[in-house]
XYZ file of N, CA and C in Angstrom:
621
model
N 9.376 0.006 -22.097
C 8.928 -0.878 -21.026
C 9.523 -0.473 -19.683
N 10.850 -0.295 -19.674
C 11.522 0.100 -18.429
C 11.043 1.474 -17.984
N 10.886 2.386 -18.964
C 10.404 3.720 -18.627
C 9.010 3.703 -18.038
N 8.143 2.823 -18.541
C 6.783 2.727 -18.002
C 6.798 2.169 -16.582
N 7.696 1.223 -16.324
C 7.821 0.696 -14.959
C 8.331 1.769 -14.007
N 9.303 2.578 -14.478
C 9.805 3.685 -13.659
C 8.698 4.703 -13.391
N 7.853 4.934 -14.394
C 6.734 5.854 -14.211
C 5.843 5.403 -13.061
N 5.505 4.106 -13.026
C 4.673 3.575 -11.941
C 5.364 3.744 -10.586
N 6.658 3.445 -10.556
C 7.398 3.548 -9.295
C 7.448 4.986 -8.794
N 7.704 5.922 -9.690
C 7.821 7.322 -9.282
C 6.484 7.906 -8.858
N 5.398 7.489 -9.513
C 4.069 7.967 -9.109
C 3.730 7.473 -7.705
N 4.046 6.208 -7.433
C 3.783 5.654 -6.101
C 4.608 6.399 -5.048
N 5.893 6.626 -5.344
C 6.758 7.317 -4.389
C 6.321 8.760 -4.181
N 5.877 9.404 -5.242
C 5.484 10.815 -5.131
C 4.219 10.987 -4.310
N 3.235 10.126 -4.554
C 1.908 10.344 -3.973
C 1.692 9.638 -2.639
N 2.368 8.498 -2.406
C 1.992 7.674 -1.257
C 3.162 7.169 -0.432
N 4.340 7.787 -0.572
C 5.494 7.253 0.128
C 5.346 7.332 1.646
N 4.650 8.365 2.143
C 4.469 8.483 3.595
C 3.617 7.333 4.135
N 2.561 6.992 3.400
C 1.700 5.881 3.832
C 2.480 4.571 3.857
N 3.240 4.290 2.793
C 3.976 3.031 2.717
C 5.098 2.977 3.742
N 5.755 4.105 4.000
C 6.815 4.136 5.008
C 6.245 3.851 6.389
N 5.089 4.465 6.718
C 4.454 4.222 8.012
C 3.984 2.776 8.124
N 3.435 2.227 7.031
C 2.965 0.843 7.049
C 4.128 -0.119 7.264
N 5.251 0.111 6.584
C 6.423 -0.749 6.743
C 6.972 -0.688 8.166
N 7.013 0.503 8.725
C 7.516 0.645 10.088
C 6.643 -0.130 11.069
N 5.336 -0.044 10.896
C 4.428 -0.779 11.775
C 4.588 -2.287 11.594
N 4.722 -2.729 10.355
C 4.882 -4.161 10.085
C 6.167 -4.704 10.712
N 7.248 -3.926 10.644
C 8.521 -4.370 11.207
C 8.479 -4.451 12.729
N 7.627 -3.642 13.326
C 7.545 -3.617 14.792
C 6.750 -4.792 15.344
N 5.759 -5.273 14.606
C 4.842 -6.306 15.102
C 5.568 -7.558 15.597
N 6.532 -8.136 14.848
C 7.192 -9.348 15.353
C 7.920 -9.160 16.674
N 8.433 -7.960 16.933
C 9.102 -7.704 18.206
C 8.083 -7.531 19.334
N 6.891 -7.128 18.962
C 5.854 -6.871 19.965
C 5.182 -8.163 20.422
N 4.801 -9.028 19.465
C 4.074 -10.237 19.863
C 4.812 -11.535 19.551
N 6.045 -11.424 18.991
C 6.842 -12.618 18.723
C 6.447 -13.391 17.486
N 5.455 -12.922 16.731
C 4.997 -13.624 15.528
C 5.786 -13.130 14.330
N 6.902 -13.793 14.033
C 7.768 -13.338 12.950
C 7.048 -13.352 11.606
N 6.154 -14.319 11.411
C 5.467 -14.435 10.136
C 4.575 -13.251 9.805
N 4.276 -12.404 10.782
C 3.394 -11.260 10.526
C 4.015 -10.290 9.532
N 5.333 -10.075 9.627
C 5.960 -9.094 8.731
C 5.931 -9.534 7.270
N 6.432 -10.737 6.923
C 6.366 -11.130 5.504
C 4.934 -11.289 5.007
N 4.009 -11.667 5.900
C 2.623 -11.823 5.487
C 1.975 -10.498 5.135
N 2.110 -9.522 6.019
C 1.548 -8.189 5.751
C 2.261 -7.507 4.591
N 3.561 -7.755 4.478
C 4.308 -7.212 3.345
C 3.764 -7.782 2.031
N 3.356 -9.059 2.067
C 2.773 -9.668 0.880
C 1.491 -8.982 0.448
N 0.658 -8.612 1.407
C -0.569 -7.885 1.061
C -0.237 -6.544 0.414
N 0.816 -5.893 0.911
C 1.230 -4.613 0.333
C 1.746 -4.809 -1.089
N 2.509 -5.880 -1.312
C 3.056 -6.140 -2.637
C 1.964 -6.474 -3.649
N 0.831 -7.002 -3.176
C -0.305 -7.276 -4.055
C -1.077 -5.988 -4.346
N -1.137 -5.113 -3.369
C -1.936 -3.890 -3.501
C -1.286 -2.863 -4.435
N 0.034 -2.717 -4.363
C 0.699 -1.626 -5.072
C 0.564 -1.725 -6.595
N 0.790 -2.883 -7.240
C 0.642 -2.919 -8.706
C -0.777 -2.603 -9.174
N -1.778 -3.079 -8.432
C -3.160 -2.763 -8.801
C -3.434 -1.277 -8.616
N -2.845 -0.697 -7.587
C -2.995 0.736 -7.371
C -2.362 1.523 -8.523
N -1.267 1.008 -9.052
C -0.633 1.663 -10.199
C -1.548 1.629 -11.417
N -2.242 0.509 -11.622
C -3.206 0.423 -12.729
C -4.359 1.403 -12.519
N -4.806 1.543 -11.289
C -5.889 2.485 -10.990
C -5.442 3.923 -11.244
N -4.183 4.230 -10.921
C -3.662 5.580 -11.189
C -3.675 5.879 -12.683
N -3.341 4.872 -13.492
C -3.367 5.050 -14.949
C -4.773 5.378 -15.430
N -5.765 4.676 -14.866
C -7.149 4.894 -15.281
C -7.624 6.286 -14.881
N -7.311 6.700 -13.652
C -7.758 8.007 -13.176
C -7.124 9.144 -13.978
N -5.884 8.964 -14.396
C -5.186 9.996 -15.159
C -5.421 9.859 -16.664
N -6.215 8.843 -17.045
C -6.463 8.528 -18.459
C -5.167 8.205 -19.217
N -4.169 7.788 -18.476
C -2.911 7.374 -19.109
C -3.124 6.116 -19.946
N -4.067 5.254 -19.526
C -4.295 4.008 -20.260
C -4.819 4.270 -21.678
N -5.372 5.485 -21.928
C -5.813 5.841 -23.281
C -4.632 6.287 -24.151
N -3.642 6.890 -23.515
C -2.509 7.442 -24.266
C -1.365 6.444 -24.417
N -1.119 5.629 -23.386
C 0.056 4.759 -23.354
C 0.181 3.838 -24.568
N -0.924 3.239 -25.083
C -0.767 2.367 -26.259
C -0.274 3.098 -27.499
N -0.394 4.430 -27.529
C 0.065 5.207 -28.684
C 1.556 5.508 -28.618
N 2.190 5.210 -27.522
C 3.631 5.417 -27.390
C 4.370 4.321 -28.151
N 5.675 4.502 -28.389
C 6.434 3.450 -29.089
C 6.380 2.084 -28.400
N 6.117 2.075 -27.100
C 6.050 0.796 -26.387
C 4.883 -0.052 -26.867
N 3.788 0.591 -27.265
C 2.618 -0.151 -27.713
C 1.920 -0.849 -26.559
N 0.903 -1.626 -26.906
C 0.123 -2.293 -25.857
C 0.938 -3.354 -25.118
N 1.734 -4.119 -25.839
C 2.543 -5.142 -25.173
C 3.580 -4.506 -24.256
N 4.106 -3.353 -24.657
C 5.055 -2.658 -23.799
C 4.420 -2.169 -22.511
N 3.156 -1.728 -22.594
C 2.423 -1.311 -21.394
C 2.265 -2.490 -20.439
N 1.878 -3.635 -20.994
C 1.718 -4.831 -20.165
C 3.056 -5.253 -19.568
N 4.096 -5.246 -20.382
C 5.423 -5.643 -19.894
C 5.891 -4.717 -18.776
N 5.549 -3.427 -18.872
C 5.919 -2.483 -17.820
C 5.292 -2.835 -16.482
N 4.038 -3.300 -16.516
C 3.367 -3.694 -15.271
C 4.046 -4.907 -14.641
N 4.434 -5.862 -15.484
C 5.092 -7.057 -14.948
C 6.495 -6.746 -14.448
N 7.190 -5.839 -15.132
C 8.512 -5.439 -14.658
C 8.400 -4.713 -13.323
N 7.396 -3.871 -13.174
C 7.165 -3.180 -11.899
C 6.863 -4.185 -10.789
N 6.040 -5.203 -11.104
C 5.741 -6.248 -10.122
C 7.000 -7.026 -9.749
N 7.875 -7.280 -10.725
C 9.136 -7.969 -10.439
C 10.012 -7.130 -9.522
N 10.091 -5.836 -9.793
C 10.874 -4.954 -8.919
C 10.341 -4.977 -7.492
N 9.020 -4.936 -7.359
C 8.424 -4.961 -6.021
C 8.724 -6.275 -5.309
N 8.675 -7.374 -6.042
C 8.968 -8.679 -5.446
C 10.416 -8.747 -4.978
N 11.329 -8.229 -5.791
C 12.740 -8.187 -5.395
C 12.942 -7.266 -4.194
N 12.214 -6.144 -4.175
C 12.294 -5.229 -3.037
C 11.786 -5.909 -1.773
N 10.668 -6.627 -1.892
C 10.134 -7.344 -0.736
C 11.117 -8.364 -0.203
N 11.746 -9.134 -1.106
C 12.743 -10.122 -0.675
C 13.948 -9.437 -0.037
N 14.368 -8.296 -0.605
C 15.516 -7.566 -0.045
C 15.213 -7.033 1.349
N 13.998 -6.528 1.548
C 13.611 -6.052 2.880
C 13.660 -7.180 3.904
N 13.202 -8.364 3.501
C 13.239 -9.510 4.414
C 14.679 -9.945 4.684
N 15.514 -9.935 3.643
C 16.925 -10.306 3.820
C 17.629 -9.352 4.778
N 17.244 -8.079 4.774
C 17.840 -7.114 5.691
C 17.242 -7.226 7.097
N 15.962 -7.605 7.162
C 15.238 -7.616 8.441
C 15.577 -8.846 9.280
N 15.657 -10.013 8.640
C 15.825 -11.262 9.398
C 17.111 -11.307 10.231
N 18.276 -10.897 9.715
C 19.467 -10.909 10.577
C 19.313 -10.022 11.810
N 18.665 -8.862 11.646
C 18.447 -7.975 12.790
C 17.540 -8.645 13.808
N 16.465 -9.268 13.324
C 15.531 -9.954 14.224
C 16.228 -11.093 14.971
N 17.054 -11.861 14.256
C 17.749 -12.977 14.877
C 18.772 -12.509 15.906
N 19.466 -11.411 15.609
C 20.441 -10.880 16.565
C 19.759 -10.415 17.844
N 18.656 -9.715 17.695
C 17.964 -9.166 18.870
C 17.317 -10.269 19.697
N 16.764 -11.269 19.022
C 16.059 -12.338 19.745
C 16.964 -13.510 20.100
N 18.227 -13.486 19.646
C 19.155 -14.564 19.968
C 18.829 -15.875 19.286
N 18.368 -15.820 18.050
C 17.993 -17.035 17.315
C 18.777 -17.148 16.008
N 20.081 -16.928 16.076
C 20.905 -16.959 14.866
C 20.930 -18.334 14.215
N 20.610 -19.389 14.965
C 20.653 -20.740 14.398
C 19.658 -20.919 13.258
N 18.569 -20.169 13.284
C 17.541 -20.328 12.246
C 17.721 -19.334 11.100
N 18.775 -18.512 11.158
C 18.943 -17.477 10.138
C 19.085 -18.038 8.718
N 19.859 -19.109 8.481
C 19.952 -19.616 7.099
C 18.597 -19.989 6.509
N 17.760 -20.644 7.297
C 16.437 -20.998 6.811
C 15.581 -19.780 6.537
N 15.697 -18.764 7.385
C 14.927 -17.537 7.177
C 15.381 -16.799 5.919
N 16.683 -16.785 5.669
C 17.183 -16.114 4.475
C 16.667 -16.794 3.211
N 16.601 -18.126 3.233
C 16.036 -18.836 2.086
C 14.546 -18.551 1.957
N 13.856 -18.452 3.096
C 12.417 -18.167 3.048
C 12.144 -16.774 2.491
N 13.111 -15.845 2.625
C 12.940 -14.512 2.035
C 12.821 -14.612 0.521
N 13.654 -15.468 -0.080
C 13.550 -15.692 -1.514
C 12.223 -16.327 -1.893
N 11.762 -17.259 -1.064
C 10.466 -17.896 -1.316
C 9.345 -16.875 -1.249
N 9.392 -15.995 -0.258
C 8.357 -14.959 -0.125
C 8.357 -14.031 -1.335
N 9.548 -13.654 -1.820
C 9.618 -12.812 -2.997
C 8.949 -13.469 -4.196
N 9.150 -14.770 -4.354
C 8.503 -15.501 -5.457
C 6.994 -15.579 -5.251
N 6.560 -15.723 -4.003
C 5.121 -15.735 -3.715
C 4.492 -14.401 -4.089
N 5.168 -13.305 -3.751
C 4.647 -11.986 -4.111
C 4.506 -11.861 -5.629
N 5.506 -12.346 -6.358
C 5.468 -12.264 -7.821
C 4.332 -13.108 -8.386
N 4.134 -14.301 -7.831
C 3.057 -15.176 -8.302
C 1.684 -14.562 -8.037
N 1.497 -13.950 -6.876
C 0.210 -13.320 -6.581
C -0.056 -12.145 -7.527
N 0.991 -11.377 -7.817
C 0.829 -10.276 -8.773
C 0.516 -10.804 -10.170
N 1.143 -11.931 -10.535
C 0.887 -12.520 -11.851
C -0.548 -13.034 -11.967
N -1.142 -13.379 -10.838
C -2.565 -13.754 -10.843
C -3.459 -12.530 -10.933
N -3.030 -11.438 -10.327
C -3.886 -10.264 -10.206
C -3.836 -9.355 -11.429
N -2.683 -9.232 -12.073
C -2.551 -8.293 -13.192
C -3.511 -8.607 -14.338
N -3.672 -9.871 -14.760
C -4.666 -10.130 -15.814
C -6.081 -9.716 -15.415
N -6.430 -9.875 -14.138
C -7.750 -9.449 -13.681
C -7.900 -7.938 -13.792
N -6.820 -7.212 -13.521
C -6.869 -5.751 -13.632
C -7.077 -5.318 -15.074
N -6.423 -6.007 -16.005
C -6.596 -5.656 -17.416
C -7.980 -6.053 -17.929
N -8.555 -7.107 -17.362
C -9.867 -7.564 -17.834
C -11.013 -6.750 -17.238
N -10.991 -6.586 -15.912
C -12.101 -5.916 -15.230
C -11.856 -4.426 -15.014
N -10.579 -4.015 -15.063
C -10.240 -2.651 -14.690
C -9.808 -2.623 -13.230
N -8.797 -1.828 -12.939
C -8.230 -1.812 -11.588
C -9.244 -1.362 -10.546
N -10.104 -0.397 -10.901
C -11.051 0.133 -9.918
C -12.128 -0.886 -9.557
N -12.412 -1.818 -10.478
C -13.419 -2.838 -10.225
C -12.821 -4.120 -9.657
N -11.516 -4.116 -9.472
C -10.828 -5.346 -9.099
C -10.558 -5.442 -7.601
N -11.335 -4.746 -6.785
C -11.120 -4.800 -5.332
C -11.344 -6.205 -4.787
N -12.270 -6.938 -5.398
C -12.514 -8.319 -4.959
C -11.284 -9.176 -5.218
N -10.623 -8.944 -6.360
C -9.409 -9.688 -6.664
C -8.291 -9.384 -5.680
N -8.177 -8.104 -5.282
C -7.159 -7.735 -4.299
C -7.411 -8.462 -2.982
N -8.664 -8.499 -2.550
C -9.012 -9.177 -1.302
C -8.771 -10.680 -1.411
N -9.159 -11.249 -2.567
C -9.049 -12.696 -2.737
C -7.600 -13.155 -2.792
N -6.716 -12.355 -3.374
C -5.326 -12.760 -3.519
C -4.427 -12.171 -2.429
N -4.889 -11.108 -1.762
C -4.105 -10.549 -0.664
C -4.030 -11.503 0.519
N -5.136 -12.177 0.813
C -5.149 -13.105 1.945
C -4.272 -14.335 1.713
N -4.337 -15.001 0.512
C -3.390 -16.094 0.277
C -1.935 -15.653 0.361
N -1.653 -14.447 -0.143
C -0.292 -13.933 -0.057
C 0.133 -13.788 1.394
N -0.784 -13.286 2.236
C -0.486 -13.129 3.662
C -0.192 -14.478 4.309
N -1.080 -15.463 4.083
C -0.937 -16.758 4.764
C 0.256 -17.548 4.237
N 0.498 -17.503 2.918
C 1.617 -18.257 2.351
C 2.952 -17.693 2.806
N 3.100 -16.370 2.737
C 4.364 -15.757 3.152
C 4.573 -15.910 4.652
N 3.502 -15.723 5.421
C 3.608 -15.884 6.870
C 3.961 -17.320 7.238
N 3.309 -18.281 6.573
C 3.591 -19.690 6.856
C 4.993 -20.084 6.459
N 5.503 -19.507 5.367
C 6.864 -19.804 4.927
C 7.883 -19.370 5.970
N 7.715 -18.164 6.502
C 8.641 -17.668 7.518
C 8.516 -18.461 8.812
N 7.293 -18.792 9.211
C 7.095 -19.544 10.450
C 7.688 -20.937 10.341
N 7.547 -21.566 9.159
C 8.109 -22.900 8.973
C 9.630 -22.865 9.004
N 10.214 -21.768 8.509
C 11.673 -21.660 8.480
C 12.270 -21.589 9.882
N 11.490 -21.167 10.861
C 12.000 -21.093 12.237
C 12.363 -22.472 12.770
N 11.676 -23.480 12.275
C 11.968 -24.845 12.713
C 12.789 -25.620 11.717
N 13.275 -24.954 10.664
C 14.035 -25.629 9.620
C 15.259 -24.784 9.275
N 16.388 -25.025 9.925
C 17.578 -24.225 9.662
C 18.255 -24.542 8.331
N 17.831 -25.612 7.641
C 18.445 -25.979 6.369
C 18.101 -24.935 5.303
N 19.100 -24.287 4.717
C 18.800 -23.233 3.754
C 18.284 -23.751 2.408
N 18.487 -25.026 2.128
C 18.045 -25.573 0.846
C 16.602 -26.038 0.996
N 15.707 -25.126 0.693
C 14.293 -25.309 1.006
C 13.517 -25.782 -0.216
N 12.711 -26.839 -0.028
C 11.843 -27.328 -1.100
C 10.829 -26.266 -1.515
N 10.187 -25.532 -0.575
C 9.246 -24.478 -1.000
C 9.869 -23.448 -1.929
N 11.143 -23.119 -1.723
C 11.797 -22.142 -2.594
C 11.856 -22.643 -4.029
N 12.320 -23.870 -4.206
C 12.452 -24.403 -5.559
C 11.090 -24.651 -6.189
N 10.107 -24.999 -5.388
C 8.750 -25.177 -5.914
C 8.186 -23.833 -6.382
N 8.358 -22.791 -5.565
C 7.879 -21.459 -5.947
C 8.621 -20.954 -7.180
N 9.917 -21.243 -7.273
C 10.694 -20.829 -8.446
C 10.178 -21.520 -9.705
N 9.892 -22.805 -9.605
C 9.364 -23.552 -10.752
C 8.014 -22.987 -11.187
N 7.143 -22.718 -10.220
C 5.832 -22.150 -10.545
C 5.969 -20.782 -11.200
N 6.901 -19.973 -10.708
C 7.090 -18.634 -11.280
C 7.594 -18.728 -12.715
N 8.536 -19.633 -12.978
C 9.083 -19.786 -14.329
C 8.000 -20.227 -15.308
N 7.073 -21.064 -14.835
C 6.013 -21.570 -15.718
C 4.863 -20.572 -15.840
N 4.420 -20.040 -14.701
C 3.160 -19.296 -14.697
C 3.306 -17.835 -15.109
N 4.377 -17.161 -14.728
C 4.493 -15.730 -15.019
C 4.478 -15.458 -16.527
N 5.225 -16.208 -17.368
C 5.106 -15.971 -18.818
C 3.695 -16.222 -19.353
N 3.001 -17.247 -18.818
C 1.620 -17.502 -19.237
C 0.714 -16.344 -18.839
N 0.925 -15.814 -17.637
C 0.140 -14.676 -17.172
C 0.375 -13.460 -18.058
N 1.631 -13.245 -18.450
C 1.947 -12.111 -19.329
C 1.231 -12.252 -20.673
N 1.256 -13.445 -21.240
C 0.589 -13.661 -22.530
C -0.916 -13.429 -22.408
N -1.506 -13.855 -21.293
C -2.933 -13.647 -21.079
C -3.242 -12.153 -20.948
N -2.455 -11.437 -20.181
C -2.674 -9.997 -20.014
C -2.518 -9.259 -21.338
N -1.504 -9.642 -22.113
C -1.294 -8.985 -23.406
C -2.474 -9.232 -24.334
N -3.005 -10.458 -24.322
C -4.155 -10.769 -25.168
C -5.392 -9.988 -24.726
N -5.603 -9.885 -23.427
C -6.750 -9.134 -22.915
C -6.638 -7.656 -23.258
N -5.421 -7.106 -23.153
C -5.230 -5.673 -23.406
C -5.336 -5.344 -24.894
N -4.916 -6.296 -25.741
C -5.044 -6.070 -27.184
C -6.509 -5.965 -27.619
N -7.366 -6.729 -26.927
C -8.790 -6.751 -27.308
C -9.603 -5.660 -26.602
N -8.969 -4.937 -25.685
C -9.693 -3.961 -24.884
C -9.922 -2.679 -25.663
N -11.147 -2.170 -25.617
C -11.457 -0.884 -26.243
C -11.138 0.237 -25.264
N -10.336 1.174 -25.710
C -9.911 2.285 -24.837
C -10.603 3.576 -25.243
């Protein structure tokens, strides 16, 4: 499972790291340019939704999805690898926000709102994970290449939810945020259900 998640990460880094690095740099610049802090976590959310589906598409193009179930990991291990990769991306997204917000606050002189922003970073990470948990079963059911509608449908909610979370934190310096605990509760309930659904869909899929 861990090895399959590493495989997805290394393929993304090998083939598309320049694109993602340029996209991240542009996203980080936008809040300093127009003052809309929510733009960075929102656009980052769209990226976090796109990457796991892109990993599924890479498997299909390389016909890895035909071979992977024959490995010791089996079909459930393949599914678990996708969810572990999505979890890593969500943690990476939250870490990027945790590193970015103090810099933004120092430059703009808004350190008073930093505690709320740091808590919102955790909320955004959970939002990214929830959106991926919605999208991964669709990828296993329809196929990643046919799931462009799902990416569009879930990329926009990810953008608005993450952007709104950061914008709301600007007016709420209290680090103990209700949205964080609500997102955590939803993730604890929904992600295991999503995994079971994906595993069931993949078991019935003819390869």
